[in-house]
Coordinates of C-alpha atoms in Angstrom, one line a residue:
X1 CA 0.0 -0.2 0.0
X2 CA 1.1 3.5 -0.7
X3 CA -0.2 7.1 0.4
X4 CA -0.7 7.5 -4.0
X5 CA -3.2 5.0 -3.8
X6 CA -6.1 7.6 -2.1
X7 CA -7.7 10.1 -3.2
X8 CA -7.3 13.6 -2.5
X9 CA -9.2 16.9 -3.1
X10 CA -7.8 19.0 -5.8
X11 CA -11.0 21.8 -5.5
X12 CA -14.0 22.8 -4.7
X13 CA -16.4 21.9 -7.2
X14 CA -17.4 25.3 -8.2
X15 CA -13.9 26.7 -7.8
X16 CA -13.4 24.8 -10.9
X17 CA -15.3 26.8 -13.7
X18 CA -14.8 26.0 -17.5
X19 CA -12.1 27.7 -19.0
X20 CA -10.6 27.8 -15.2
X21 CA -7.0 26.0 -14.5
X22 CA -5.7 26.0 -11.4
X23 CA -2.5 24.6 -9.8
X24 CA -2.4 22.1 -6.9
X25 CA 0.6 20.2 -5.7
X26 CA -0.1 16.7 -4.0
X27 CA 2.7 14.6 -2.5
X28 CA 5.3 16.5 -4.1
X29 CA 3.5 16.1 -7.5
X30 CA 2.8 19.5 -9.2
X31 CA -0.7 19.1 -11.0
X32 CA -3.0 21.5 -13.6
X33 CA -6.7 20.9 -13.1
X34 CA -9.5 22.0 -15.4
X35 CA -12.8 20.8 -17.0
X36 CA -12.5 18.7 -20.1
X37 CA -14.6 19.3 -23.1
X38 CA -17.3 17.0 -21.1
X39 CA -17.4 18.8 -18.3
X40 CA -15.6 16.6 -15.9
X41 CA -12.7 17.2 -14.1
X42 CA -9.1 16.3 -15.7
X43 CA -5.8 16.5 -13.9
X44 CA -2.3 17.0 -15.7
X45 CA 1.4 16.7 -14.9
X46 CA 1.8 20.8 -14.3
X47 CA 4.7 20.6 -16.8
X48 CA 4.6 20.9 -21.1
X49 CA 6.3 18.4 -22.7
X50 CA 7.8 20.8 -25.0
X51 CA 10.1 23.3 -22.8
X52 CA 8.9 22.1 -19.6
X53 CA 6.5 25.4 -18.9
X54 CA 3.9 24.8 -16.3
X55 CA 0.7 23.8 -17.9
X56 CA -1.0 25.6 -15.2
X57 CA -0.1 29.0 -16.2
X58 CA -1.8 28.7 -19.8
X59 CA -5.6 28.8 -20.5
X60 CA -8.2 26.7 -21.2
X61 CA -10.2 26.6 -24.6
X62 CA -13.3 24.2 -25.3
X63 CA -12.2 21.5 -22.2
X64 CA -8.3 21.6 -23.9
X65 CA -5.2 23.8 -22.5
X66 CA -2.9 25.3 -23.8
X67 CA 0.1 25.7 -23.0
X68 CA 1.4 29.9 -22.3
X69 CA 4.7 29.2 -23.6
X70 CA 4.2 28.1 -27.3
X71 CA 1.0 27.3 -27.3
X72 CA 1.0 23.0 -27.3
X73 CA -2.4 22.2 -27.1
X74 CA -3.5 18.7 -24.7
X75 CA -6.6 17.0 -24.7
X76 CA -8.1 15.6 -21.4
X77 CA -6.1 12.8 -21.6
X78 CA -3.0 14.7 -22.0
X79 CA -2.4 14.0 -25.8
X80 CA -0.9 16.6 -27.6
X81 CA -4.0 17.7 -30.3
X82 CA -1.7 20.9 -31.9
X83 CA 1.5 22.4 -32.1
X84 CA 1.0 26.1 -33.8
X85 CA 4.9 25.9 -35.1
X86 CA 3.7 22.7 -37.1
X87 CA 0.9 24.5 -38.7
X88 CA -2.5 22.5 -39.7
X89 CA -1.4 18.7 -39.5
X90 CA 0.0 17.4 -36.6
X91 CA 1.6 13.8 -37.4
X92 CA 1.8 11.6 -34.4
X93 CA 0.1 13.3 -32.1
X94 CA -0.4 10.6 -30.1
X95 CA 2.6 9.3 -29.4
X96 CA 3.1 12.6 -27.3
X97 CA 1.1 12.2 -23.8
X98 CA 1.3 14.4 -20.8
X99 CA 1.0 12.3 -17.5
X100 CA -2.8 12.6 -16.7
X101 CA -4.1 11.0 -13.4
X102 CA -7.7 9.6 -12.3
X103 CA -10.2 12.1 -11.4
X104 CA -13.1 11.9 -9.1
X105 CA -16.1 14.2 -8.1
X106 CA -18.1 13.9 -5.1
X107 CA -19.7 16.2 -2.4
X108 CA -18.8 19.2 -4.0
X109 CA -15.3 18.4 -4.1
X110 CA -12.7 17.3 -6.4
X111 CA -10.6 14.5 -6.4
X112 CA -7.2 13.5 -7.7
X113 CA -5.6 10.0 -7.1
X114 CA -1.7 9.6 -8.6
X115 CA -1.4 5.9 -8.9
X116 CA -2.8 4.7 -11.9
X117 CA -2.8 0.9 -10.5
X118 CA -3.6 1.1 -6.7
X119 CA -3.4 -2.5 -5.0
X120 CA -7.2 -1.5 -4.1
X121 CA -10.1 0.7 -5.6
X122 CA -10.7 2.7 -2.6
X123 CA -13.3 5.6 -2.8
X124 CA -13.0 9.6 -1.5
X125 CA -14.5 9.6 1.7
X126 CA -18.1 10.2 2.2
X127 CA -18.9 13.4 3.7
X128 CA -21.3 13.2 6.7
X129 CA -24.8 14.3 5.8
X130 CA -23.6 16.4 2.8
X131 CA -26.6 18.4 1.4
X132 CA -29.0 16.1 3.9
X133 CA -32.4 17.7 4.6
X134 CA -32.0 19.4 8.0
X135 CA -28.7 19.4 7.8
X136 CA -26.1 23.1 6.9
X137 CA -22.5 22.4 6.0
X138 CA -19.8 25.0 6.5
X139 CA -17.1 24.5 4.5
X140 CA -13.3 26.1 5.1
X141 CA -10.2 25.6 3.4
X142 CA -6.8 26.4 5.3
X143 CA -2.9 25.6 4.9
X144 CA -0.7 24.3 7.7
X145 CA 2.9 24.5 8.1
X146 CA 3.2 20.8 9.4
X147 CA 2.8 17.3 8.0
X148 CA 0.0 15.3 7.9
X149 CA 0.1 13.3 10.7
X150 CA 0.4 16.1 13.2
X151 CA -2.4 17.8 11.4
X152 CA -4.6 14.4 12.0
X153 CA -3.6 14.1 15.1
X154 CA -4.4 17.7 16.4
X155 CA -7.8 17.7 15.2
X156 CA -9.0 14.7 17.0
X157 CA -6.7 15.9 20.6
X158 CA -9.3 17.0 23.5
X159 CA -5.9 18.2 25.9
X160 CA -4.7 21.1 23.9
X161 CA -8.6 22.4 23.6
X162 CA -7.9 24.0 26.7
X163 CA -5.1 25.6 26.4
X164 CA -4.8 26.4 22.4
X165 CA -8.9 27.7 22.3
X166 CA -9.3 28.7 25.9
X167 CA -12.8 30.0 26.3
X168 CA -13.6 29.2 22.8
X169 CA -13.8 25.8 22.8
X170 CA -12.9 24.3 25.9
X171 CA -11.3 25.6 29.8
X172 CA -8.8 24.1 31.5
X173 CA -11.0 22.8 34.4
X174 CA -9.1 19.3 35.6
X175 CA -12.8 17.6 34.8
X176 CA -12.0 14.2 34.8
X177 CA -12.8 12.1 31.4
X178 CA -12.7 9.0 30.2
X179 CA -12.1 7.5 26.7
X180 CA -12.2 4.1 24.8
X181 CA -9.3 4.1 21.6
X182 CA -9.5 1.7 19.2
X183 CA -7.5 0.8 16.5
X184 CA -9.1 -1.2 13.9
X185 CA -9.4 -2.2 10.4
X186 CA -7.1 0.9 9.3
X187 CA -8.9 3.1 11.7
X188 CA -8.8 4.9 14.9
X189 CA -12.1 5.1 17.5
X190 CA -12.4 7.0 20.1
X191 CA -15.4 7.1 22.1
X192 CA -15.5 9.7 25.3
X193 CA -17.2 9.5 28.4
X194 CA -18.2 11.9 31.4
X195 CA -18.3 14.8 29.1
X196 CA -20.9 17.5 29.7
X197 CA -20.7 21.4 29.8
X198 CA -17.5 22.6 29.0
X199 CA -17.8 23.4 25.2
X200 CA -16.9 26.9 25.7
X201 CA -19.2 29.8 24.9
X202 CA -21.5 27.1 22.8
X203 CA -22.6 25.3 26.2
X204 CA -25.8 27.1 26.7
X205 CA -27.0 26.9 23.1
X206 CA -26.0 23.6 22.5
X207 CA -26.5 21.7 26.3
X208 CA -28.1 23.6 28.6
X209 CA -29.3 20.9 30.9
X210 CA -25.7 20.0 30.9
X211 CA -26.6 16.4 29.9
X212 CA -23.5 14.2 29.0
X213 CA -22.5 14.6 25.3
X214 CA -21.8 11.7 23.2
X215 CA -18.9 12.4 21.6
X216 CA -16.7 10.4 19.2
X217 CA -13.4 11.1 17.4
X218 CA -12.2 9.2 14.4
X219 CA -9.8 8.9 11.9
X220 CA -9.7 7.1 8.7
X221 CA -6.6 6.1 6.6
X222 CA -5.1 8.0 5.4
X223 CA -5.3 11.3 6.2
X224 CA -9.6 11.8 7.5
X225 CA -10.5 12.8 10.5
X226 CA -14.4 13.3 12.1
X227 CA -15.3 14.8 15.3
X228 CA -19.1 14.0 16.1
X229 CA -21.1 15.6 18.8
X230 CA -25.1 14.6 19.8
X231 CA -26.4 16.6 22.2
X232 CA -29.3 17.7 24.1
X233 CA -32.2 18.4 21.9
X234 CA -31.4 16.8 19.0
X235 CA -28.3 18.8 18.3
X236 CA -25.7 17.3 15.9
X237 CA -22.6 18.6 15.3
X238 CA -19.9 17.2 12.5
X239 CA -16.2 18.6 12.1
X240 CA -14.5 16.6 9.4
X241 CA -11.1 17.6 8.1
X242 CA -9.6 16.2 5.0
X243 CA -5.6 17.0 5.1
X244 CA -4.2 17.3 2.2
X245 CA 0.0 16.5 1.8
X246 CA 1.3 19.0 -0.4
X247 CA 4.4 18.4 0.7
X248 CA 6.5 17.3 3.7
X249 CA 5.6 20.4 5.4
X250 CA 2.6 21.7 3.8
X251 CA -0.7 20.3 4.4
X252 CA -4.2 21.6 3.1
X253 CA -6.8 21.2 4.9
X254 CA -10.7 21.2 3.6
X255 CA -13.0 20.9 6.9
X256 CA -16.4 20.5 6.5
X257 CA -18.7 21.9 9.6
X258 CA -22.1 19.8 9.7
X259 CA -24.8 20.9 12.1
X260 CA -28.4 20.1 12.4
X261 CA -30.0 22.6 15.2
X262 CA -33.5 22.2 14.0
X263 CA -34.9 26.1 13.5
X264 CA -31.5 27.9 14.6
X265 CA -29.8 26.3 11.3
X266 CA -30.3 29.2 9.2
X267 CA -29.3 31.5 12.0
X268 CA -26.8 30.1 13.5
X269 CA -24.5 29.3 10.0
X270 CA -22.6 32.9 10.2
X271 CA -21.2 32.4 13.7
X272 CA -20.4 28.8 13.3
X273 CA -17.8 29.6 10.2
X274 CA -16.7 32.4 12.3
X275 CA -16.0 29.9 15.3
X276 CA -14.5 27.6 12.8
X277 CA -12.4 29.8 11.6
X278 CA -11.1 31.4 14.6
X279 CA -10.5 28.0 16.0
X280 CA -9.0 26.7 13.2
X281 CA -6.6 29.8 13.2
X282 CA -5.4 29.0 16.2
X283 CA -4.4 25.3 15.4
X284 CA -2.5 26.7 12.1
X285 CA -0.3 29.1 14.5
X286 CA 0.4 25.7 17.4
X287 CA 1.2 23.2 14.5
X288 CA 3.3 25.8 12.6
X289 CA 5.1 26.5 15.9
X290 CA 5.5 22.8 16.3
X291 CA 6.3 22.1 12.9
X292 CA 9.4 24.6 13.3
X293 CA 10.7 22.4 16.4
X294 CA 10.5 19.7 15.1
X295 CA 12.4 20.6 11.6
X296 CA 15.2 21.5 14.3
X297 CA 15.0 18.6 16.5
X298 CA 13.1 15.6 15.0
X299 CA 9.9 14.1 16.5
X300 CA 11.1 12.1 19.4
X301 CA 7.6 12.6 21.4
X302 CA 7.0 11.7 25.1
X303 CA 3.8 9.9 25.1
X304 CA 1.5 9.8 28.3
X305 CA -1.8 7.5 27.7
X306 CA -3.9 10.7 26.8
X307 CA -1.8 10.8 23.8
X308 CA -3.1 6.5 23.0
X309 CA -5.2 8.6 20.4
X310 CA -2.0 9.8 18.7
X311 CA 0.1 6.6 18.7
X312 CA -2.8 4.5 17.2
X313 CA -2.5 7.3 14.2
X314 CA 1.1 7.2 13.6
X315 CA 1.5 3.3 13.6
X316 CA -1.7 3.3 10.9
X317 CA 0.4 6.5 9.0
X318 CA 4.1 4.4 9.6
X319 CA 2.3 1.5 8.0
X320 CA 1.8 2.9 5.0
X321 CA 5.0 4.6 4.8
X322 CA 6.5 1.7 5.0
X323 CA 4.5 -0.1 2.1
X324 CA 2.3 -2.4 4.4
X325 CA -1.5 -2.7 4.8
X326 CA -2.4 -1.2 8.2
X327 CA -5.6 -3.0 8.2
X328 CA -3.1 -5.7 8.9
X329 CA -2.1 -4.5 12.1
X330 CA -3.1 -6.1 15.6
X331 CA -7.0 -5.0 17.0
X332 CA -6.5 -2.8 20.2
X333 CA -9.2 -1.2 22.7
X334 CA -7.7 0.8 25.5
X335 CA -9.5 2.6 28.1
X336 CA -7.8 5.8 29.2
X337 CA -8.8 8.1 31.9
X338 CA -7.6 12.0 31.7
X339 CA -8.3 15.6 33.0
X340 CA -9.3 18.9 30.8

């Protein structure tokens, strides 16, 4: 198994308009993204075969991509179909073909897979309750100066929230919490217990009676995190992040905040967006600081039982990095007590 076997977001669907070309980087590979003549997304290596200019600097005309340097034109399969300097007749065009990649479009996202022949035909992750009746989704995009593993761990890490997001998300109360952490089939599944009112300024709105909250965190290989809250009065919240590996120390994160607050859905939307972006900006800052220290001193961490989630996530990511299938790792389940 390799990281290139999986699907990665390269664009929002509504960003990829006709006659638009976008530049994206996945796992160090430069991509030029556009829509072909049939309207379907196209992903080519961002390099012209002629003189190695970047195709993303070109223009899209009727579903083909023209290089901005000498005007070579590529179709959706990367074939060169026109060379202006050769006149109207183009010989052996099928022999000139840029590298192209499989694409999919799902849940308002455009996906690319770098591997043409993966060992298994994985599918893009289905975003929870996207465009379902009674649900709202706020979608934000942020770039982190850190790697996918550390980003994913941050998104499902409770202890940092009281210090990075004090007042907004949680406060440090030394409240005793329990969690069951399970590594199974390439995923990390976490269920929390005894969590009630420590949700920052949302507590009065989301959980007025301070009833116990049903809270689940999940990591799905290789780069998906999903946080789920089920609260009193039938209020539900999902925070789903897809961490896209641009380079070793640059990760572009697409986050969906999907919620069902009943009659408050529309009114809550601006506040949900502002709060989500405010919290993520704080995470961008702290992960940037962590990334700087890791670049200088490495990743020798000193773990506690509360970091069991991190250990399991790292074991899955490390398995893929070494060409192994993390679904073959032993099934483990650990109960942990910690304080926030």
